[in-house]
mmCIF file of C-alpha atoms (C1' of nucleotides) in Angstrom:
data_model
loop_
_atom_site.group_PDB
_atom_site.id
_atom_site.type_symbol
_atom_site.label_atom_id
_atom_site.label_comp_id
_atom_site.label_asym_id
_atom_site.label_seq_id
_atom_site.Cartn_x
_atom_site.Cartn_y
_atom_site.Cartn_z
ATOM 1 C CA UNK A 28 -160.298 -168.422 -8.144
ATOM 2 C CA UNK A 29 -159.205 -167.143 -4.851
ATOM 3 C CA UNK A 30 -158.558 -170.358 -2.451
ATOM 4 C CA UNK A 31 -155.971 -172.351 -2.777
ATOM 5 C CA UNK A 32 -158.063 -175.436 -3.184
ATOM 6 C CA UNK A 33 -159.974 -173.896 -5.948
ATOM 7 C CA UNK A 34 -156.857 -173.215 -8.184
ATOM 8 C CA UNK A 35 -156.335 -176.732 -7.735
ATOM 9 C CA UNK A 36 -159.068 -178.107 -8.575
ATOM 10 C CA UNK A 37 -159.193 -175.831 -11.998
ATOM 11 C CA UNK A 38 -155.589 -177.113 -12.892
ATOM 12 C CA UNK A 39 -156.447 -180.942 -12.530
ATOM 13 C CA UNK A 40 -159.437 -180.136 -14.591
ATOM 14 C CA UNK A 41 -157.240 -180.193 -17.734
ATOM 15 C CA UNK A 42 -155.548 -183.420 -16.742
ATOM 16 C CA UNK A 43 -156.889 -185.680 -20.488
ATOM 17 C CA UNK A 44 -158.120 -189.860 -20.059
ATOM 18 C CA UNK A 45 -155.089 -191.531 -19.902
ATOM 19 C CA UNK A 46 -153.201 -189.369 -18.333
ATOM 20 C CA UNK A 47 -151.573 -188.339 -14.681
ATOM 21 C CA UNK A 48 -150.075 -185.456 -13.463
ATOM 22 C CA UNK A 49 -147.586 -185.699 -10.059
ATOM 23 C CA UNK A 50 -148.897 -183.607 -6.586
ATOM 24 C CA UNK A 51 -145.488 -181.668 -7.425
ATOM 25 C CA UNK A 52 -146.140 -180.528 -10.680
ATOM 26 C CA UNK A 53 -149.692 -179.592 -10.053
ATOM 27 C CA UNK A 54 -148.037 -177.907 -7.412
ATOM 28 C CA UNK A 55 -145.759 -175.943 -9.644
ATOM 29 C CA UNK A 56 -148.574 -174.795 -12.114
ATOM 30 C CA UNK A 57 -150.290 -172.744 -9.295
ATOM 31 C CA UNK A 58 -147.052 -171.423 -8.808
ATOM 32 C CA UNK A 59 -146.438 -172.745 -5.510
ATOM 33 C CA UNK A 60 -143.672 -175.004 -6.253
ATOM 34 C CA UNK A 61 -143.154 -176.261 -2.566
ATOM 35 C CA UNK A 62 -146.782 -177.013 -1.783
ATOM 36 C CA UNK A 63 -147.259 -180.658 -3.006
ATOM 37 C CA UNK A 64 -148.143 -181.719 0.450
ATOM 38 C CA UNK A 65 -150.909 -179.264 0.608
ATOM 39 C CA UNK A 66 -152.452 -180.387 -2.446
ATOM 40 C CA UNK A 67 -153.100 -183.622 -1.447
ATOM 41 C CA UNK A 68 -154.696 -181.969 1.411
ATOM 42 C CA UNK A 69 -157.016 -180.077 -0.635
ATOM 43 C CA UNK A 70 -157.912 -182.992 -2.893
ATOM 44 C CA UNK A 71 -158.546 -185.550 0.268
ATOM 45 C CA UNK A 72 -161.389 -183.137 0.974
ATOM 46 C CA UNK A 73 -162.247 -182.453 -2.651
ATOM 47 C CA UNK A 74 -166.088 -181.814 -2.446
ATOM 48 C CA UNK A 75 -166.052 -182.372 -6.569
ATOM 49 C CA UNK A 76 -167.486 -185.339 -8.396
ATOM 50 C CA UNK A 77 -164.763 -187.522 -10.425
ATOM 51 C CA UNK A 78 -166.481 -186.482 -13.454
ATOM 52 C CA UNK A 79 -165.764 -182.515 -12.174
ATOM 53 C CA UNK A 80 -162.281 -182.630 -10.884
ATOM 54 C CA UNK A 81 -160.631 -186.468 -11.756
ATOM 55 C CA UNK A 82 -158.135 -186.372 -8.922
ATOM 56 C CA UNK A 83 -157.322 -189.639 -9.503
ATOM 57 C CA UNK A 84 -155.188 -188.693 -11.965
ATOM 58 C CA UNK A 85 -152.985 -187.256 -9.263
ATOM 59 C CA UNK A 86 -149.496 -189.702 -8.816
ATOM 60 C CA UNK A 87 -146.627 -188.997 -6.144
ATOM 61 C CA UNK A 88 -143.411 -187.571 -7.732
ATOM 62 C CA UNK A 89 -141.469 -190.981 -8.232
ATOM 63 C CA UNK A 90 -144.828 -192.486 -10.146
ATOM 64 C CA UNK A 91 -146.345 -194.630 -7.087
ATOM 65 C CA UNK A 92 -150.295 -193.881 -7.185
ATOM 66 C CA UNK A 93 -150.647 -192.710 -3.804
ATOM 67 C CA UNK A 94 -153.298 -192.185 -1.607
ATOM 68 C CA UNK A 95 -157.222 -191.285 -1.957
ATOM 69 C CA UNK A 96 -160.335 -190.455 0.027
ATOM 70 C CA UNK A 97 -161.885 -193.558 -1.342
ATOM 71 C CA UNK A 98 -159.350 -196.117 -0.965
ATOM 72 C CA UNK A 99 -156.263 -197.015 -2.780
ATOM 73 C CA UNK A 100 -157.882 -199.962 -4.271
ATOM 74 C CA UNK A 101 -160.199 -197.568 -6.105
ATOM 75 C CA UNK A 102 -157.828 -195.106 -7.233
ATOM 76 C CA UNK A 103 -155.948 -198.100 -9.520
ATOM 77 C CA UNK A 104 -159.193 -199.581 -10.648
ATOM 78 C CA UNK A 105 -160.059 -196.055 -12.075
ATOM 79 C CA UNK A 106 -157.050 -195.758 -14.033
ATOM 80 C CA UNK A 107 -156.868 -198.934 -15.589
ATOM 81 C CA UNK A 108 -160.031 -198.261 -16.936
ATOM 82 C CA UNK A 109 -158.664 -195.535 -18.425
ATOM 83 C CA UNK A 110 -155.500 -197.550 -20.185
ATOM 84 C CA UNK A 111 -152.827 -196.731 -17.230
ATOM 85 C CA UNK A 112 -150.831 -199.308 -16.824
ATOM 86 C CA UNK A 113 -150.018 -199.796 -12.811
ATOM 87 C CA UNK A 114 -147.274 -202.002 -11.783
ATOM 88 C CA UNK A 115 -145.635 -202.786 -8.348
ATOM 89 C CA UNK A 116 -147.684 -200.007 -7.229
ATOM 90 C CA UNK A 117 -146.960 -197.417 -9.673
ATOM 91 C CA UNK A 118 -146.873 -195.781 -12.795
ATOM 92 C CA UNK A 119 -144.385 -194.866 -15.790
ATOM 93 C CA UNK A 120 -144.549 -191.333 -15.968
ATOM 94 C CA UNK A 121 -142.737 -191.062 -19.106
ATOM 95 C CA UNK A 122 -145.115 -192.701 -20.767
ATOM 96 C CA UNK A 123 -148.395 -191.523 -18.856
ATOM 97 C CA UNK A 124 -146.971 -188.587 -17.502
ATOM 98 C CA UNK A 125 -148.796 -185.038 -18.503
ATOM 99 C CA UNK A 126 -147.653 -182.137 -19.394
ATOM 100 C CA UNK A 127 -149.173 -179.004 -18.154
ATOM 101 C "C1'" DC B 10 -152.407 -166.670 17.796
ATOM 102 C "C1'" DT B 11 -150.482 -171.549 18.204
ATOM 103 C "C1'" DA B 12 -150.643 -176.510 17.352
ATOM 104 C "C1'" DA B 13 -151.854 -180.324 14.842
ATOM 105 C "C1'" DT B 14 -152.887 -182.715 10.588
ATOM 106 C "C1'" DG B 15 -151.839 -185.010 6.207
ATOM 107 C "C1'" DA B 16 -153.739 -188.305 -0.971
ATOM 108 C "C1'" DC B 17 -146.020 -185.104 -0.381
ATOM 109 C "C1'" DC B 18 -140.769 -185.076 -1.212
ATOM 110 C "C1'" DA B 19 -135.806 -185.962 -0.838
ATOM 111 C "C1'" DT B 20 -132.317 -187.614 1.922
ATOM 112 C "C1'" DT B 21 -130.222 -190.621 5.062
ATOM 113 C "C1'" DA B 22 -129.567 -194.974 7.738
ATOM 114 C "C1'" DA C 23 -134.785 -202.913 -0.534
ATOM 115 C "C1'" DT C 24 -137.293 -200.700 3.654
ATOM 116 C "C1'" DA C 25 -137.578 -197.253 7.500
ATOM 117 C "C1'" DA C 26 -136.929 -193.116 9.635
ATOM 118 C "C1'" DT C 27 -136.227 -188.193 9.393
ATOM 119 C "C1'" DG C 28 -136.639 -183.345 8.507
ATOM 120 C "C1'" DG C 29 -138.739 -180.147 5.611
ATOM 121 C "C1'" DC C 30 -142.649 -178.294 3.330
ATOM 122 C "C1'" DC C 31 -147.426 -175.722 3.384
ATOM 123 C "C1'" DA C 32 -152.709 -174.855 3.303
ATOM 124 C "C1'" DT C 33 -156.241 -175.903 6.294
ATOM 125 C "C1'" DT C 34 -158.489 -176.738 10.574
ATOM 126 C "C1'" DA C 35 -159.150 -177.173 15.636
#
DNA sequence: CTAATGACCATTA
DNA sequence: ATAATGGCCATTA
């Protein structure tokens, strides 16, 4: 628990099926509130398996899904299968939205 | 040490 | 509505 990429990955950890958390907030719970940018960074070279670290349950602040290592394409197809509902590219994060 | 690189964000045009 | 812009910050070259 010393890297900055490891506290990440612990947090996401604890995001549930179902459910997404924003870079921003994920940011905030590591208490580095301005660092959303830099946790996409250290998810785009996540070295984790899905199963480990499910950082695609990781949305953009306004709900659109965002980017990921694998392709965008996969990113949605994962969280359908999970019960997200994505539309126009996004979303509702008051209804999928997480908690920390 | 400096510069560049993004799975970001909010604002402005 | 889309596009550009400036800011942000850990990591890497």
């Amino acid at each position: 628990m010393r890297l900055f990429s490891e506290k990440v990955h612990l947090i996401i950890r604890n995001i549930p099926r179902g459910r997404v958390a924003t870079y921003r907030e994920v940011a905030r719970a590591i208490g580095r509130p301005r660092a959303a940018r830099a946790v996409g960074n250290a998810l785009n070279r996540n070295p984790y398996s899905s199963k480990r670290v499910p950082c695609h349950r990781v949305v953009r602040s306004d709900g659109l899904v965002g980017g990921y290592a694998k392709g965008v394409k996969a990113k949605i197809k994962m969280l359908e299968e999970e019960g997200i509902e994505i539309r126009r590219g996004g979303v509702n994060l008051n209804k999928f939205g997480f908690k920390f």
